[in-house]
Amino acid sequence: MIEQAESAAGRAPDGTSTPGRPGRRRSEESRQAILTAAIELLGEVGYARLTVEGIAARAGTGKQTVYRWWPGKADVLLEAVTVHARQHIALPDTGDHAADLRTFLAATFAAATPPTTDALRALMAEAQVDPAFGDRFRQTLLHPRREALGTLVDRARTAGLLAPHLTTPTAVDLAFGALWYRLLGTRDPLDDDLAELLTRTLLQPPAAPSGDAPRM
């Protein structure tokens, strides 16, 4: 929403770009400083001790600047994690559906490292006790991630590679369910081995050409 407002502010009524104003640039710098400060402080003091005042002080801005853009600390972290996901998790489209799925899952797991993992756990917990924030959490982070993975699974399904007993939503549940279970429950690693295992679980090998003997 902030990015859309800033983009709109940079265009004239006829749709052409207008020269940048220093005020907008300073606002973007402040926004980035606040997002960085929130993640850094979370890793240092934990979610319970994280405050808007502390975030503002670390970012070198006033707390009213934070409140102008976000309702509270949870929403600051939510945007920070969402930006992190967009920057580090691409949606590959090489034509090799298994490789694309494996790459996406591996990138997703690689992006889930401290302090991002701390933020994800805190956000999931906050979403359970604050229904309004829970809606924002699902719309801002969970749904876009599900749609991205669902796109890859749909491509594999169209190519006849999705395991026949699975639907796209269930396949997405299995993949992200493993991520959240390890994040919140076991703390077992999110690594390339898990990405490979999930890919082999969700997809089936391509059918052998007619006349070829099946491999054992």
PDB file of C-alpha atoms in Angstrom:
ATOM      1  CA  MET A   1       0.000   0.000   0.000  1.00  0.00           C
ATOM      2  CA  ILE A   2       2.838   2.384   0.880  1.00  0.00           C
ATOM      3  CA  GLU A   3       4.666   1.525  -2.318  1.00  0.00           C
ATOM      4  CA  GLN A   4       1.515   2.139  -4.371  1.00  0.00           C
ATOM      5  CA  ALA A   5       0.957   5.520  -2.746  1.00  0.00           C
ATOM      6  CA  GLU A   6       4.549   6.544  -3.370  1.00  0.00           C
ATOM      7  CA  SER A   7       4.309   5.396  -6.981  1.00  0.00           C
ATOM      8  CA  ALA A   8       1.104   7.347  -7.526  1.00  0.00           C
ATOM      9  CA  ALA A   9       2.649  10.432  -5.972  1.00  0.00           C
ATOM     10  CA  GLY A  10       5.417  10.273  -8.587  1.00  0.00           C
ATOM     11  CA  ARG A  11       3.103  10.614 -11.594  1.00  0.00           C
ATOM     12  CA  ALA A  12       1.370  13.566 -13.158  1.00  0.00           C
ATOM     13  CA  PRO A  13      -2.384  13.460 -13.931  1.00  0.00           C
ATOM     14  CA  ASP A  14      -1.642  12.328 -17.493  1.00  0.00           C
ATOM     15  CA  GLY A  15       0.326   9.326 -16.207  1.00  0.00           C
ATOM     16  CA  THR A  16       3.807  10.622 -17.030  1.00  0.00           C
ATOM     17  CA  SER A  17       6.570  10.467 -14.460  1.00  0.00           C
ATOM     18  CA  THR A  18       7.322  13.561 -12.449  1.00  0.00           C
ATOM     19  CA  PRO A  19      10.721  14.501 -11.016  1.00  0.00           C
ATOM     20  CA  GLY A  20      11.478  12.876  -7.686  1.00  0.00           C
ATOM     21  CA  ARG A  21      11.037  14.974  -4.590  1.00  0.00           C
ATOM     22  CA  PRO A  22      13.569  14.748  -1.729  1.00  0.00           C
ATOM     23  CA  GLY A  23      10.716  14.199   0.734  1.00  0.00           C
ATOM     24  CA  ARG A  24       9.644  10.956  -0.938  1.00  0.00           C
ATOM     25  CA  ARG A  25      13.222   9.715  -1.037  1.00  0.00           C
ATOM     26  CA  ARG A  26      13.678  10.438   2.656  1.00  0.00           C
ATOM     27  CA  SER A  27      10.424   8.591   3.389  1.00  0.00           C
ATOM     28  CA  GLU A  28      11.630   5.500   1.554  1.00  0.00           C
ATOM     29  CA  GLU A  29      14.961   5.640   3.353  1.00  0.00           C
ATOM     30  CA  SER A  30      13.141   5.910   6.676  1.00  0.00           C
ATOM     31  CA  ARG A  31      10.872   2.994   5.795  1.00  0.00           C
ATOM     32  CA  GLN A  32      13.825   0.774   4.926  1.00  0.00           C
ATOM     33  CA  ALA A  33      15.651   1.829   8.089  1.00  0.00           C
ATOM     34  CA  ILE A  34      12.612   0.941  10.189  1.00  0.00           C
ATOM     35  CA  LEU A  35      12.231  -2.500   8.595  1.00  0.00           C
ATOM     36  CA  THR A  36      15.920  -3.236   9.111  1.00  0.00           C
ATOM     37  CA  ALA A  37      15.824  -1.989  12.687  1.00  0.00           C
ATOM     38  CA  ALA A  38      12.822  -4.164  13.529  1.00  0.00           C
ATOM     39  CA  ILE A  39      14.513  -7.350  12.324  1.00  0.00           C
ATOM     40  CA  GLU A  40      17.809  -6.503  14.008  1.00  0.00           C
ATOM     41  CA  LEU A  41      16.188  -5.716  17.341  1.00  0.00           C
ATOM     42  CA  LEU A  42      14.016  -8.818  17.202  1.00  0.00           C
ATOM     43  CA  GLY A  43      17.147 -10.934  16.974  1.00  0.00           C
ATOM     44  CA  GLU A  44      18.695  -9.075  19.904  1.00  0.00           C
ATOM     45  CA  VAL A  45      15.855  -8.725  22.418  1.00  0.00           C
ATOM     46  CA  GLY A  46      13.083 -11.085  21.251  1.00  0.00           C
ATOM     47  CA  TYR A  47       9.501 -10.312  20.323  1.00  0.00           C
ATOM     48  CA  ALA A  48       8.212  -9.773  23.867  1.00  0.00           C
ATOM     49  CA  ARG A  49      10.705  -6.953  24.494  1.00  0.00           C
ATOM     50  CA  LEU A  50      10.503  -5.468  21.020  1.00  0.00           C
ATOM     51  CA  THR A  51       8.786  -2.051  21.040  1.00  0.00           C
ATOM     52  CA  VAL A  52       7.863   0.572  18.491  1.00  0.00           C
ATOM     53  CA  GLU A  53       9.889   3.067  20.522  1.00  0.00           C
ATOM     54  CA  GLY A  54      12.946   0.836  20.292  1.00  0.00           C
ATOM     55  CA  ILE A  55      12.503   0.325  16.572  1.00  0.00           C
ATOM     56  CA  ALA A  56      12.181   4.060  15.991  1.00  0.00           C
ATOM     57  CA  ALA A  57      15.270   4.813  18.078  1.00  0.00           C
ATOM     58  CA  ARG A  58      17.360   2.229  16.208  1.00  0.00           C
ATOM     59  CA  ALA A  59      16.110   3.570  12.859  1.00  0.00           C
ATOM     60  CA  GLY A  60      16.845   7.161  13.849  1.00  0.00           C
ATOM     61  CA  THR A  61      13.269   8.338  13.469  1.00  0.00           C
ATOM     62  CA  GLY A  62      10.304   9.170  15.689  1.00  0.00           C
ATOM     63  CA  LYS A  63       7.761   6.608  16.827  1.00  0.00           C
ATOM     64  CA  GLN A  64       5.002   8.627  15.150  1.00  0.00           C
ATOM     65  CA  THR A  65       6.697   7.920  11.825  1.00  0.00           C
ATOM     66  CA  VAL A  66       6.373   4.207  12.532  1.00  0.00           C
ATOM     67  CA  TYR A  67       2.726   4.548  13.543  1.00  0.00           C
ATOM     68  CA  ARG A  68       2.007   6.588  10.423  1.00  0.00           C
ATOM     69  CA  TRP A  69       2.783   3.532   8.285  1.00  0.00           C
ATOM     70  CA  TRP A  70       2.015   0.519  10.511  1.00  0.00           C
ATOM     71  CA  PRO A  71      -0.468  -0.230  13.322  1.00  0.00           C
ATOM     72  CA  GLY A  72       2.246  -1.712  15.520  1.00  0.00           C
ATOM     73  CA  LYS A  73       5.385  -3.826  15.773  1.00  0.00           C
ATOM     74  CA  ALA A  74       3.788  -6.976  14.351  1.00  0.00           C
ATOM     75  CA  ASP A  75       2.913  -5.217  11.099  1.00  0.00           C
ATOM     76  CA  VAL A  76       6.430  -3.785  10.818  1.00  0.00           C
ATOM     77  CA  LEU A  77       7.834  -7.303  11.070  1.00  0.00           C
ATOM     78  CA  LEU A  78       5.212  -8.583   8.645  1.00  0.00           C
ATOM     79  CA  GLU A  79       6.321  -6.144   5.972  1.00  0.00           C
ATOM     80  CA  ALA A  80       9.986  -6.866   6.683  1.00  0.00           C
ATOM     81  CA  VAL A  81       9.447 -10.609   6.218  1.00  0.00           C
ATOM     82  CA  THR A  82       7.309 -10.084   3.112  1.00  0.00           C
ATOM     83  CA  VAL A  83       9.969  -7.903   1.499  1.00  0.00           C
ATOM     84  CA  HIS A  84      12.606 -10.496   2.421  1.00  0.00           C
ATOM     85  CA  ALA A  85      10.567 -13.251   0.751  1.00  0.00           C
ATOM     86  CA  ARG A  86      10.080 -11.242  -2.454  1.00  0.00           C
ATOM     87  CA  GLN A  87      13.790 -10.500  -2.651  1.00  0.00           C
ATOM     88  CA  HIS A  88      15.090 -14.010  -2.000  1.00  0.00           C
ATOM     89  CA  ILE A  89      12.481 -16.438  -3.356  1.00  0.00           C
ATOM     90  CA  ALA A  90      12.047 -16.355  -7.110  1.00  0.00           C
ATOM     91  CA  LEU A  91       9.443 -18.250  -9.139  1.00  0.00           C
ATOM     92  CA  PRO A  92      11.481 -20.317 -11.615  1.00  0.00           C
ATOM     93  CA  ASP A  93      10.103 -21.395 -14.978  1.00  0.00           C
ATOM     94  CA  THR A  94      12.731 -23.498 -16.744  1.00  0.00           C
ATOM     95  CA  GLY A  95      10.402 -26.175 -18.110  1.00  0.00           C
ATOM     96  CA  ASP A  96      11.865 -28.768 -15.731  1.00  0.00           C
ATOM     97  CA  HIS A  97       8.987 -28.948 -13.248  1.00  0.00           C
ATOM     98  CA  ALA A  98      10.779 -31.033 -10.641  1.00  0.00           C
ATOM     99  CA  ALA A  99      13.828 -28.775 -10.729  1.00  0.00           C
ATOM    100  CA  ASP A 100      11.656 -25.664 -10.494  1.00  0.00           C
ATOM    101  CA  LEU A 101       9.784 -27.028  -7.484  1.00  0.00           C
ATOM    102  CA  ARG A 102      13.007 -28.132  -5.795  1.00  0.00           C
ATOM    103  CA  THR A 103      14.604 -24.721  -6.423  1.00  0.00           C
ATOM    104  CA  PHE A 104      11.610 -22.838  -5.029  1.00  0.00           C
ATOM    105  CA  LEU A 105      11.448 -24.960  -1.892  1.00  0.00           C
ATOM    106  CA  ALA A 106      15.199 -24.767  -1.339  1.00  0.00           C
ATOM    107  CA  ALA A 107      15.116 -20.971  -1.684  1.00  0.00           C
ATOM    108  CA  THR A 108      12.146 -20.769   0.682  1.00  0.00           C
ATOM    109  CA  PHE A 109      13.973 -22.822   3.296  1.00  0.00           C
ATOM    110  CA  ALA A 110      17.245 -20.930   2.794  1.00  0.00           C
ATOM    111  CA  ALA A 111      15.413 -17.641   3.426  1.00  0.00           C
ATOM    112  CA  ALA A 112      14.087 -18.991   6.738  1.00  0.00           C
ATOM    113  CA  THR A 113      17.172 -18.316   8.836  1.00  0.00           C
ATOM    114  CA  PRO A 114      17.564 -16.231  12.010  1.00  0.00           C
ATOM    115  CA  PRO A 115      16.331 -13.605  12.640  1.00  0.00           C
ATOM    116  CA  THR A 116      13.700 -14.227   9.940  1.00  0.00           C
ATOM    117  CA  THR A 117      12.718 -17.472  11.671  1.00  0.00           C
ATOM    118  CA  ASP A 118      12.213 -15.543  14.908  1.00  0.00           C
ATOM    119  CA  ALA A 119       9.931 -13.139  13.055  1.00  0.00           C
ATOM    120  CA  LEU A 120       7.913 -15.953  11.458  1.00  0.00           C
ATOM    121  CA  ARG A 121       7.327 -17.644  14.808  1.00  0.00           C
ATOM    122  CA  ALA A 122       6.315 -14.351  16.419  1.00  0.00           C
ATOM    123  CA  LEU A 123       3.973 -13.462  13.567  1.00  0.00           C
ATOM    124  CA  MET A 124       2.273 -16.854  13.589  1.00  0.00           C
ATOM    125  CA  ALA A 125       1.743 -16.576  17.349  1.00  0.00           C
ATOM    126  CA  GLU A 126       0.382 -13.027  17.033  1.00  0.00           C
ATOM    127  CA  ALA A 127      -1.999 -14.157  14.292  1.00  0.00           C
ATOM    128  CA  GLN A 128      -3.583 -16.635  16.710  1.00  0.00           C
ATOM    129  CA  VAL A 129      -4.450 -14.036  19.368  1.00  0.00           C
ATOM    130  CA  ASP A 130      -5.264 -11.014  17.180  1.00  0.00           C
ATOM    131  CA  PRO A 131      -7.891 -11.875  14.528  1.00  0.00           C
ATOM    132  CA  ALA A 132      -7.450  -8.602  12.638  1.00  0.00           C
ATOM    133  CA  PHE A 133      -3.713  -9.089  12.413  1.00  0.00           C
ATOM    134  CA  GLY A 134      -4.294 -12.731  11.511  1.00  0.00           C
ATOM    135  CA  ASP A 135      -6.237 -11.586   8.450  1.00  0.00           C
ATOM    136  CA  ARG A 136      -3.414  -9.256   7.430  1.00  0.00           C
ATOM    137  CA  PHE A 137      -0.851 -12.001   8.026  1.00  0.00           C
ATOM    138  CA  ARG A 138      -2.700 -14.413   5.752  1.00  0.00           C
ATOM    139  CA  GLN A 139      -3.396 -11.866   3.011  1.00  0.00           C
ATOM    140  CA  THR A 140       0.067 -10.296   3.029  1.00  0.00           C
ATOM    141  CA  LEU A 141       2.379 -13.270   3.533  1.00  0.00           C
ATOM    142  CA  LEU A 142       0.697 -16.674   3.534  1.00  0.00           C
ATOM    143  CA  HIS A 143      -1.614 -16.330   0.530  1.00  0.00           C
ATOM    144  CA  PRO A 144       1.015 -14.926  -1.891  1.00  0.00           C
ATOM    145  CA  ARG A 145       3.454 -17.682  -0.885  1.00  0.00           C
ATOM    146  CA  ARG A 146       0.747 -20.306  -1.386  1.00  0.00           C
ATOM    147  CA  GLU A 147      -0.154 -18.858  -4.784  1.00  0.00           C
ATOM    148  CA  ALA A 148       3.493 -18.948  -5.892  1.00  0.00           C
ATOM    149  CA  LEU A 149       3.972 -22.572  -4.860  1.00  0.00           C
ATOM    150  CA  GLY A 150       0.539 -23.432  -6.274  1.00  0.00           C
ATOM    151  CA  THR A 151       1.642 -22.084  -9.662  1.00  0.00           C
ATOM    152  CA  LEU A 152       4.574 -24.511  -9.739  1.00  0.00           C
ATOM    153  CA  VAL A 153       2.425 -27.425  -8.585  1.00  0.00           C
ATOM    154  CA  ASP A 154      -0.239 -26.602 -11.216  1.00  0.00           C
ATOM    155  CA  ARG A 155       2.401 -26.629 -13.947  1.00  0.00           C
ATOM    156  CA  ALA A 156       3.556 -30.062 -12.806  1.00  0.00           C
ATOM    157  CA  ARG A 157      -0.042 -31.303 -12.605  1.00  0.00           C
ATOM    158  CA  THR A 158      -0.756 -30.117 -16.154  1.00  0.00           C
ATOM    159  CA  ALA A 159       2.327 -32.005 -17.304  1.00  0.00           C
ATOM    160  CA  GLY A 160       1.047 -35.160 -15.597  1.00  0.00           C
ATOM    161  CA  LEU A 161       3.772 -35.141 -12.940  1.00  0.00           C
ATOM    162  CA  LEU A 162       1.792 -34.464  -9.780  1.00  0.00           C
ATOM    163  CA  ALA A 163       1.274 -37.583  -7.684  1.00  0.00           C
ATOM    164  CA  PRO A 164      -2.191 -38.816  -8.785  1.00  0.00           C
ATOM    165  CA  HIS A 165      -3.708 -38.871  -5.300  1.00  0.00           C
ATOM    166  CA  LEU A 166      -2.878 -35.185  -4.659  1.00  0.00           C
ATOM    167  CA  THR A 167      -4.687 -31.953  -5.460  1.00  0.00           C
ATOM    168  CA  THR A 168      -2.785 -28.690  -5.795  1.00  0.00           C
ATOM    169  CA  PRO A 169      -4.066 -27.267  -2.459  1.00  0.00           C
ATOM    170  CA  THR A 170      -3.136 -30.460  -0.606  1.00  0.00           C
ATOM    171  CA  ALA A 171       0.327 -30.525  -2.176  1.00  0.00           C
ATOM    172  CA  VAL A 172       0.868 -26.936  -1.059  1.00  0.00           C
ATOM    173  CA  ASP A 173      -0.357 -27.843   2.434  1.00  0.00           C
ATOM    174  CA  LEU A 174       2.136 -30.697   2.636  1.00  0.00           C
ATOM    175  CA  ALA A 175       5.089 -28.543   1.597  1.00  0.00           C
ATOM    176  CA  PHE A 176       4.338 -25.530   3.750  1.00  0.00           C
ATOM    177  CA  GLY A 177       3.025 -27.725   6.547  1.00  0.00           C
ATOM    178  CA  ALA A 178       6.474 -29.287   6.804  1.00  0.00           C
ATOM    179  CA  LEU A 179       8.032 -25.828   6.942  1.00  0.00           C
ATOM    180  CA  TRP A 180       5.785 -24.562   9.726  1.00  0.00           C
ATOM    181  CA  TYR A 181       5.971 -27.816  11.706  1.00  0.00           C
ATOM    182  CA  ARG A 182       9.747 -27.622  11.753  1.00  0.00           C
ATOM    183  CA  LEU A 183       9.703 -23.904  12.548  1.00  0.00           C
ATOM    184  CA  LEU A 184       7.196 -24.139  15.388  1.00  0.00           C
ATOM    185  CA  GLY A 185       7.572 -27.679  16.640  1.00  0.00           C
ATOM    186  CA  THR A 186      10.661 -29.761  16.113  1.00  0.00           C
ATOM    187  CA  ARG A 187      13.186 -27.063  15.085  1.00  0.00           C
ATOM    188  CA  ASP A 188      14.633 -29.664  12.710  1.00  0.00           C
ATOM    189  CA  PRO A 189      16.569 -28.157   9.802  1.00  0.00           C
ATOM    190  CA  LEU A 190      14.973 -26.607   6.757  1.00  0.00           C
ATOM    191  CA  ASP A 191      17.494 -27.596   4.122  1.00  0.00           C
ATOM    192  CA  ASP A 192      18.090 -28.907   0.618  1.00  0.00           C
ATOM    193  CA  ASP A 193      17.494 -32.477   1.774  1.00  0.00           C
ATOM    194  CA  LEU A 194      13.961 -31.566   2.834  1.00  0.00           C
ATOM    195  CA  ALA A 195      13.387 -29.731  -0.464  1.00  0.00           C
ATOM    196  CA  GLU A 196      14.483 -32.848  -2.360  1.00  0.00           C
ATOM    197  CA  LEU A 197      12.335 -35.171  -0.226  1.00  0.00           C
ATOM    198  CA  LEU A 198       9.233 -33.023  -0.664  1.00  0.00           C
ATOM    199  CA  THR A 199       9.777 -32.765  -4.414  1.00  0.00           C
ATOM    200  CA  ARG A 200      10.025 -36.555  -4.712  1.00  0.00           C
ATOM    201  CA  THR A 201       6.951 -36.956  -2.504  1.00  0.00           C
ATOM    202  CA  LEU A 202       4.758 -34.521  -4.442  1.00  0.00           C
ATOM    203  CA  LEU A 203       5.792 -35.433  -7.977  1.00  0.00           C
ATOM    204  CA  GLN A 204       6.023 -38.710  -9.830  1.00  0.00           C
ATOM    205  CA  PRO A 205       8.680 -39.565 -12.439  1.00  0.00           C
ATOM    206  CA  PRO A 206       7.783 -38.888 -16.085  1.00  0.00           C
ATOM    207  CA  ALA A 207       6.164 -41.832 -17.831  1.00  0.00           C
ATOM    208  CA  ALA A 208       8.619 -43.971 -19.799  1.00  0.00           C
ATOM    209  CA  PRO A 209       8.282 -43.737 -23.609  1.00  0.00           C
ATOM    210  CA  SER A 210       6.113 -46.441 -25.138  1.00  0.00           C
ATOM    211  CA  GLY A 211       8.064 -49.673 -25.660  1.00  0.00           C
ATOM    212  CA  ASP A 212      10.721 -48.879 -23.087  1.00  0.00           C
ATOM    213  CA  ALA A 213      11.070 -51.353 -20.267  1.00  0.00           C
ATOM    214  CA  PRO A 214      10.470 -49.812 -16.846  1.00  0.00           C
ATOM    215  CA  ARG A 215      13.565 -49.209 -14.779  1.00  0.00           C
ATOM    216  CA  MET A 216      13.908 -50.854 -11.418  1.00  0.00           C
TER     217      MET A 216
END
